[in-house]
Amino acid sequence: VSARLRQAAAAVDEARLWNRHVEMARHGARDDGGVNRQALSPEDAAARRLLVSWATEAGFACATDPIGNLFVRREGRELGAAPVLSGSHLDSQPAGGRFDGVYGVLAGLEALQAIDEAELATRRPIEVVAWCNEEGSRFAPGAMGSAAFAGAQPLSTLLDIRDREGTRVEDALAATLAAGPPLRQRPLGFPLAAYVEAHIEQGPVLEAEGRTVGVVTAIQGARWFAVEVHGSAAHAGTTPLRSRRDALRSAVSLVTRLEEAMDDPTDTLRFTVGRFEVSPNSPNTVPERVAFSIDLRHPDPRVLDERARAVAALCRASRQPCEVEVREVLDLPPVQFDETIVELIERSAATLGLPNMRLPSGAFHDAMHLARLCPAGMVFIPCAGGVSHSPRESARSSDLAAGARVLGQVLFELAR
Ligand code: GLV
Ligand code: MN
Ligand code: MN
């Protein structure tokens, strides 16, 4: 077995993996070196076509499901055996980087191809997946494809979600699928033997500790809220301040109160207002409406619940002179990964002589939904300065390949 594990790792082709990152980054390339490839956009459709073309060339079959997850499959020896699955997402933030998401898909494909080129037969099929809309910036919330797959949210609800232009997920998905080759349809939530996702860390720990591989033990919980503040539009030159219902002034004061209430002396809590939209957004009109987002995270479910209740209460208490509406749009409890998978990843990194450490994930990932269905885990590799969700995101080719080698061994071990 150990000889075959070595073969799987040795067949990982660092140059091919790097070149695929470069090619993928052309779809949605930004002038600043980053990527804007939001879910179900024409750029996302092009990235999906590229993945299908690489998979098809390598002799693997592709398929999709009702939420537009994209699967690449290498058959196993045993008919009907549940597959071992690996992957991540191809969509990006509006001002995203070249590695968040894409790496997990390309590392999965590289591992699959390495196992195939080393001619290692497995009992179980191995599959690679590109989950639909992980980022959630165009269609909120994120991790939509894996949520639908795991039954965390009903398909019909997700298909009905609209972006800010009013386009529904269902229509954007139909356009995306129509822009690619015809694919076999399969059901949501088919049985899985295990799920392992590779990702850049998106934080500073691995780089600071000088480790090549992060063995992910858990994902902290996240809650998202959509807040709307409703006032009245009026003339900026003529309307006295005291008679205004200025939605922006109310929103700014609400955000200030929220920030004070979310203060955490241990600096563990994460509180972000990342979107803030003013309408009509004109210099000489009193703002009529402000819409803003809240992203709240904590590893402890009780603290997270308590803070989330405080957020909702503060928003509801804020009434005069504007009305405030608050809607919770995402509730992701913290997730603990399977100890068997954690140990398998740890052992694989050690066998390859790669410095490694256990750590929790601050970002959420599709793996959190999969952990409800089957034993699941994640492999992290470092990224420069821990920077992610930024065009400055960067990772080293040798680290990308190291993570793919670990993944190749782990997938083979789980499927053999
Ligand atoms: C994933 O993109 C996250 O926001 O954690
Ligand atoms: Mn990601
Ligand atoms: Mn992301």
Coordinates of C-alpha atoms and ligand atoms in Angstrom, one line a residue:
V1 CA 0.0 0.0 0.0
S2 CA 2.7 2.5 0.9
A3 CA 4.4 2.0 -2.5
R4 CA 1.1 2.8 -4.2
L5 CA 0.6 5.8 -2.0
R6 CA 4.0 7.1 -3.0
Q7 CA 3.1 6.5 -6.7
A8 CA -0.1 8.6 -6.3
A9 CA 1.9 11.5 -4.8
A10 CA 4.7 11.2 -7.3
A11 CA 2.4 11.4 -10.2
V12 CA 1.2 14.9 -9.2
D13 CA 2.4 17.3 -11.8
E14 CA 3.3 20.7 -10.3
A15 CA 3.6 22.5 -13.6
R16 CA 0.3 21.2 -14.9
L17 CA -1.5 22.3 -11.7
W18 CA 0.1 25.7 -11.8
N19 CA -0.7 26.3 -15.5
R20 CA -4.3 25.4 -14.8
H21 CA -4.5 28.1 -12.1
V22 CA -3.1 30.6 -14.6
E23 CA -5.6 29.5 -17.3
M24 CA -8.6 29.6 -14.9
A25 CA -7.6 33.1 -13.7
R26 CA -8.1 34.4 -17.3
H27 CA -11.9 33.9 -16.8
G28 CA -13.0 37.0 -14.9
A29 CA -9.5 38.5 -14.9
R30 CA -9.3 41.9 -13.3
D31 CA -6.9 44.7 -14.2
D32 CA -5.3 44.5 -10.8
G33 CA -4.4 40.8 -11.1
G34 CA -7.4 39.5 -9.2
V35 CA -10.5 37.7 -10.4
N36 CA -14.1 38.6 -10.6
R37 CA -15.9 35.4 -11.5
Q38 CA -19.2 35.5 -9.6
A39 CA -21.5 32.5 -9.5
L40 CA -23.5 31.7 -12.6
S41 CA -22.0 34.6 -14.6
P42 CA -20.6 34.2 -18.2
E43 CA -17.1 34.0 -16.6
D44 CA -18.2 31.2 -14.3
A45 CA -19.7 29.4 -17.3
A46 CA -16.4 29.7 -19.1
A47 CA -14.5 28.3 -16.1
R48 CA -16.9 25.4 -16.0
R49 CA -16.4 24.7 -19.7
L50 CA -12.6 24.7 -19.1
L51 CA -12.9 22.2 -16.3
V52 CA -15.2 19.9 -18.3
S53 CA -12.7 20.1 -21.2
W54 CA -9.7 19.1 -19.0
A55 CA -11.7 16.3 -17.4
T56 CA -13.0 15.0 -20.7
E57 CA -9.5 15.0 -22.2
A58 CA -8.3 13.0 -19.3
G59 CA -11.0 10.5 -19.9
F60 CA -13.3 11.3 -17.0
A61 CA -17.1 11.6 -17.2
C62 CA -18.8 14.8 -16.2
A63 CA -22.3 15.4 -14.7
T64 CA -24.4 18.0 -13.1
D65 CA -27.4 18.2 -10.6
P66 CA -30.4 20.4 -10.1
I67 CA -28.5 23.2 -8.4
G68 CA -25.7 23.2 -11.0
N69 CA -22.9 21.4 -9.0
L70 CA -20.4 20.0 -11.5
F71 CA -19.0 16.5 -11.0
V72 CA -16.0 14.7 -12.6
R73 CA -15.8 10.9 -12.1
R74 CA -13.2 8.2 -12.2
E75 CA -14.9 4.8 -11.9
G76 CA -14.0 2.2 -9.2
R77 CA -13.8 -1.5 -9.4
E78 CA -17.0 -2.2 -7.4
L79 CA -20.3 -1.5 -9.1
G80 CA -22.5 0.8 -7.1
A81 CA -20.0 1.6 -4.4
A82 CA -20.4 5.1 -2.9
P83 CA -17.8 7.5 -4.2
V84 CA -15.1 9.4 -2.4
L85 CA -15.5 13.1 -3.2
S86 CA -13.2 16.0 -3.3
G87 CA -13.5 19.6 -4.6
S88 CA -14.4 23.2 -3.8
H89 CA -15.7 26.0 -6.0
L90 CA -14.9 28.0 -9.2
D91 CA -16.8 31.2 -8.4
S92 CA -15.0 34.1 -6.8
Q93 CA -15.6 37.3 -4.8
P94 CA -16.2 40.4 -7.0
A95 CA -12.7 41.5 -6.0
G96 CA -11.3 38.0 -5.4
G97 CA -8.1 36.2 -6.0
R98 CA -6.8 33.3 -8.1
F99 CA -6.8 30.6 -5.5
D100 CA -9.9 30.8 -3.2
G101 CA -12.0 27.9 -4.4
V102 CA -10.3 27.1 -7.7
Y103 CA -7.4 25.5 -5.8
G104 CA -9.6 22.8 -4.3
V105 CA -11.2 21.9 -7.6
L106 CA -7.9 21.9 -9.5
A107 CA -6.1 20.0 -6.7
G108 CA -8.9 17.4 -6.8
L109 CA -8.6 17.0 -10.5
E110 CA -4.8 16.8 -10.2
A111 CA -5.0 14.1 -7.5
L112 CA -7.6 12.2 -9.7
Q113 CA -5.3 12.4 -12.7
A114 CA -2.3 11.4 -10.7
I115 CA -4.1 8.3 -9.4
D116 CA -5.2 7.5 -12.9
E117 CA -1.7 8.1 -14.5
A118 CA -0.1 5.9 -11.8
E119 CA -2.7 3.3 -12.9
L120 CA -3.9 2.7 -9.4
A121 CA -7.3 0.9 -9.4
T122 CA -9.6 1.7 -6.6
R123 CA -12.6 -0.1 -5.2
R124 CA -14.7 3.0 -4.9
P125 CA -15.1 5.7 -7.6
I126 CA -13.4 9.0 -6.9
E127 CA -15.1 12.2 -7.9
V128 CA -14.2 15.9 -8.0
V129 CA -16.8 18.5 -7.6
A130 CA -17.1 22.2 -8.3
W131 CA -19.9 23.3 -6.0
C132 CA -22.2 26.0 -7.3
N133 CA -22.1 29.5 -5.7
E134 CA -19.9 29.1 -2.6
E135 CA -19.1 32.8 -2.3
G136 CA -22.6 34.1 -2.0
S137 CA -21.8 37.6 -3.1
R138 CA -24.0 37.7 -6.1
F139 CA -26.7 35.3 -4.8
A140 CA -26.7 35.3 -1.0
P141 CA -26.2 33.1 0.9
G142 CA -23.0 31.3 0.0
A143 CA -22.3 27.5 -0.1
M144 CA -25.6 27.2 -2.0
G145 CA -24.7 24.2 -4.1
S146 CA -23.4 22.1 -1.2
A147 CA -26.4 23.3 1.0
A148 CA -28.8 22.0 -1.6
F149 CA -26.8 18.7 -2.0
A150 CA -26.8 18.1 1.7
G151 CA -30.5 19.1 2.1
A152 CA -29.6 22.0 4.4
Q153 CA -32.0 24.2 2.4
P154 CA -34.8 23.4 0.1
L155 CA -33.9 23.5 -3.6
S156 CA -37.0 25.5 -4.5
T157 CA -36.0 28.3 -2.0
L158 CA -32.5 28.5 -3.4
L159 CA -33.6 28.5 -7.1
D160 CA -35.8 31.5 -6.3
I161 CA -33.1 33.7 -4.8
R162 CA -32.4 36.9 -6.8
D163 CA -29.3 38.9 -7.4
R164 CA -29.4 42.7 -7.1
E165 CA -30.5 43.1 -10.8
G166 CA -33.4 40.8 -10.0
T167 CA -32.1 37.7 -11.9
R168 CA -33.2 34.4 -10.3
V169 CA -30.7 31.6 -9.6
E170 CA -32.9 29.3 -11.7
D171 CA -32.6 31.5 -14.8
A172 CA -28.9 32.2 -14.3
L173 CA -28.3 28.5 -13.9
A174 CA -30.2 27.6 -17.0
A175 CA -28.1 30.2 -19.0
T176 CA -24.9 28.8 -17.5
L177 CA -25.8 25.2 -18.4
A178 CA -26.9 26.2 -21.9
A179 CA -23.5 27.8 -22.4
G180 CA -21.7 24.5 -21.8
P181 CA -21.8 21.0 -23.3
P182 CA -24.7 18.8 -22.4
L183 CA -24.1 17.0 -19.2
R184 CA -25.7 14.0 -17.5
Q185 CA -28.1 15.0 -14.8
R186 CA -27.9 13.3 -11.4
P187 CA -29.9 13.7 -8.2
L188 CA -28.9 15.8 -5.2
G189 CA -27.5 14.1 -2.2
F190 CA -26.4 10.7 -3.6
P191 CA -24.5 8.5 -1.0
L192 CA -20.9 9.4 -0.4
A193 CA -18.1 7.4 1.4
A194 CA -16.1 10.5 2.4
Y195 CA -15.4 14.1 1.4
V196 CA -12.0 15.9 1.5
E197 CA -11.6 19.5 0.4
A198 CA -8.3 21.3 -0.3
H199 CA -8.2 25.1 0.1
I200 CA -5.7 27.9 0.7
E201 CA -5.8 28.8 4.4
Q202 CA -7.0 32.4 3.9
G203 CA -5.4 33.3 7.2
P204 CA -1.9 33.9 8.5
V205 CA -1.2 30.8 10.7
L206 CA 0.5 28.3 8.4
E207 CA 2.9 30.9 6.9
A208 CA 3.7 32.3 10.4
E209 CA 4.4 28.8 11.7
G210 CA 6.4 27.7 8.7
R211 CA 4.1 24.8 7.9
T212 CA 3.2 23.6 4.4
V213 CA 0.0 21.7 5.3
G214 CA -2.9 22.6 7.6
V215 CA -4.9 19.7 8.9
V216 CA -8.3 21.3 9.5
T217 CA -10.2 20.2 12.6
A218 CA -13.2 22.5 12.6
I219 CA -15.1 25.4 11.0
Q220 CA -16.4 28.3 13.1
G221 CA -20.1 29.1 12.9
A222 CA -21.4 32.0 10.8
R223 CA -24.7 34.1 10.8
W224 CA -25.6 36.5 8.1
F225 CA -28.2 39.3 8.3
A226 CA -29.7 41.6 5.7
V227 CA -30.7 44.9 7.2
E228 CA -32.8 47.6 5.5
V229 CA -33.4 51.1 6.8
H230 CA -36.3 53.0 5.3
G231 CA -36.5 56.7 5.5
S232 CA -37.9 59.4 3.1
A233 CA -36.2 61.0 0.1
A234 CA -36.2 64.8 0.3
H235 CA -34.4 67.9 -1.1
A236 CA -31.0 68.4 0.5
G237 CA -31.1 72.2 0.2
T238 CA -34.6 72.8 1.5
T239 CA -35.5 70.2 4.0
P240 CA -34.7 71.1 7.6
L241 CA -32.6 68.6 9.5
R242 CA -35.1 68.1 12.2
S243 CA -37.9 67.0 9.9
R244 CA -35.8 64.6 7.9
R245 CA -36.1 60.8 7.9
D246 CA -32.5 60.2 6.7
A247 CA -31.9 56.5 6.1
L248 CA -28.2 56.9 6.0
R249 CA -27.9 58.7 9.3
S250 CA -30.0 56.1 11.0
A251 CA -28.0 53.3 9.4
V252 CA -24.6 54.8 10.4
S253 CA -25.7 55.2 14.0
L254 CA -27.1 51.6 14.0
V255 CA -23.8 50.2 12.7
T256 CA -21.9 52.2 15.4
R257 CA -24.1 50.8 18.1
L258 CA -23.7 47.2 16.7
E259 CA -20.0 47.6 16.6
E260 CA -19.9 48.6 20.2
A261 CA -22.2 45.7 21.2
M262 CA -20.0 43.2 19.2
D263 CA -16.8 44.3 21.0
D264 CA -14.9 41.2 22.2
P265 CA -11.9 41.5 24.5
T266 CA -10.5 38.2 23.3
D267 CA -10.8 39.3 19.7
T268 CA -12.4 35.9 18.7
L269 CA -15.7 37.3 17.4
R270 CA -15.8 38.4 13.8
F271 CA -18.3 41.1 12.9
T272 CA -18.3 42.6 9.4
V273 CA -20.6 45.1 7.5
G274 CA -19.3 44.4 4.0
R275 CA -22.1 45.7 1.9
F276 CA -23.6 49.1 2.3
E277 CA -26.0 50.5 -0.3
V278 CA -27.5 53.9 -0.3
S279 CA -30.4 54.9 -2.5
P280 CA -31.0 57.0 -4.4
N281 CA -27.2 57.7 -3.8
S282 CA -27.3 61.3 -5.0
P283 CA -25.4 64.2 -3.4
N284 CA -28.4 66.5 -3.1
T285 CA -31.1 64.0 -2.1
V286 CA -31.7 62.9 1.5
P287 CA -31.1 59.1 1.4
E288 CA -34.4 57.2 1.3
R289 CA -33.1 53.7 1.8
V290 CA -30.0 51.9 3.1
A291 CA -29.4 48.2 2.7
F292 CA -26.5 46.6 4.5
S293 CA -25.1 43.2 5.3
I294 CA -23.9 41.7 8.6
D295 CA -21.5 38.7 8.7
L296 CA -21.0 37.4 12.3
R297 CA -18.8 34.5 13.2
H298 CA -17.6 32.6 16.3
P299 CA -16.3 29.1 17.1
D300 CA -18.6 28.7 20.1
P301 CA -22.2 28.0 19.2
R302 CA -23.5 29.5 22.5
V303 CA -21.6 32.8 22.1
L304 CA -22.7 33.0 18.4
D305 CA -26.3 32.5 19.3
E306 CA -26.2 35.1 22.0
R307 CA -24.5 37.7 19.8
A308 CA -26.9 36.9 16.9
R309 CA -29.8 37.6 19.2
A310 CA -28.2 40.8 20.3
V311 CA -27.8 41.9 16.6
A312 CA -31.4 41.2 15.8
A313 CA -32.6 42.9 19.0
L314 CA -30.5 46.1 18.4
C315 CA -31.8 46.4 14.8
R316 CA -35.4 45.9 15.9
A317 CA -35.0 48.4 18.7
S318 CA -33.9 51.0 16.2
R319 CA -37.1 52.7 15.1
Q320 CA -37.0 56.5 15.1
P321 CA -37.1 58.3 12.8
C322 CA -36.6 55.5 10.2
E323 CA -38.0 51.9 10.1
V324 CA -35.5 49.1 10.3
E325 CA -36.1 45.6 8.9
V326 CA -33.7 42.8 9.7
R327 CA -33.7 39.3 8.1
E328 CA -31.5 36.4 9.0
V329 CA -30.2 35.0 5.7
L330 CA -27.7 32.4 6.8
D331 CA -27.2 30.3 10.0
L332 CA -24.2 28.0 9.9
P333 CA -23.5 26.2 13.2
P334 CA -19.8 25.4 13.9
V335 CA -18.6 22.1 12.4
Q336 CA -16.2 19.5 13.8
F337 CA -14.4 17.3 11.2
D338 CA -14.1 13.6 11.4
E339 CA -11.2 12.4 13.5
T340 CA -10.4 9.5 11.2
I341 CA -10.1 11.9 8.2
V342 CA -8.1 14.4 10.3
E343 CA -5.6 11.6 11.2
L344 CA -5.4 10.3 7.6
I345 CA -4.5 13.8 6.4
E346 CA -2.0 14.3 9.2
R347 CA -0.3 10.9 8.4
S348 CA -0.2 11.6 4.7
A349 CA 1.5 14.9 5.3
A350 CA 4.0 13.3 7.7
T351 CA 4.7 10.5 5.2
L352 CA 5.5 13.1 2.5
G353 CA 7.9 14.8 5.0
L354 CA 5.7 18.0 4.9
P355 CA 5.7 20.2 8.0
N356 CA 2.1 20.3 9.2
M357 CA -0.2 21.3 12.0
R358 CA -3.9 21.1 13.1
L359 CA -5.9 24.3 13.0
P360 CA -9.6 25.4 12.8
S361 CA -11.0 27.3 9.8
G362 CA -12.1 30.9 10.2
A363 CA -13.7 30.9 6.7
F364 CA -16.6 28.6 5.9
H365 CA -16.4 26.0 3.2
D366 CA -18.6 23.6 1.3
A367 CA -17.1 20.9 3.5
M368 CA -19.3 22.1 6.4
H369 CA -22.4 20.8 4.7
L370 CA -20.8 17.6 3.5
A371 CA -19.8 16.9 7.1
R372 CA -23.5 16.2 7.8
L373 CA -23.5 13.5 5.1
C374 CA -20.3 11.5 5.5
P375 CA -16.9 11.6 7.2
A376 CA -15.3 14.9 6.0
G377 CA -12.1 16.9 6.3
M378 CA -10.0 19.6 4.8
V379 CA -6.4 20.2 3.7
F380 CA -5.1 23.8 3.9
I381 CA -1.9 25.2 2.3
P382 CA -0.4 28.6 3.1
C383 CA -1.2 31.8 1.3
A384 CA 1.0 34.9 1.2
G385 CA 0.4 37.1 4.3
G386 CA -2.8 35.2 5.0
V387 CA -4.5 37.5 2.5
S388 CA -7.7 36.3 0.8
H389 CA -10.9 37.8 -0.6
S390 CA -8.6 40.2 -2.3
P391 CA -6.9 40.5 -5.7
R392 CA -3.6 40.3 -3.7
E393 CA -4.3 36.7 -2.8
S394 CA -1.3 34.6 -3.7
A395 CA 0.1 31.1 -3.1
R396 CA 3.3 29.2 -4.0
S397 CA 3.3 26.6 -6.8
S398 CA 5.3 24.2 -4.6
D399 CA 2.7 24.5 -1.8
L400 CA -0.2 23.9 -4.2
A401 CA 1.5 20.8 -5.4
A402 CA 2.3 19.6 -1.9
G403 CA -1.4 19.9 -0.9
A404 CA -2.4 18.0 -4.1
R405 CA 0.0 15.2 -3.1
V406 CA -1.5 14.9 0.3
L407 CA -5.0 14.9 -1.2
G408 CA -4.0 12.3 -3.8
Q409 CA -2.8 9.9 -1.1
V410 CA -5.8 10.6 1.1
L411 CA -8.3 10.0 -1.7
F412 CA -6.6 6.8 -2.8
E413 CA -6.5 5.5 0.8
L414 CA -10.2 6.3 1.2
A415 CA -11.2 4.7 -2.1
R416 CA -8.8 1.8 -2.4
Ligands
GLV1 C1 -16.2 32.0 2.4 O1 -16.0 32.6 1.4 C2 -16.4 32.7 3.7 O2 -16.9 33.8 3.6 O3 -16.0 32.2 4.7
MN2 MN -13.4 29.3 -0.8
MN3 MN -14.2 32.8 -0.4

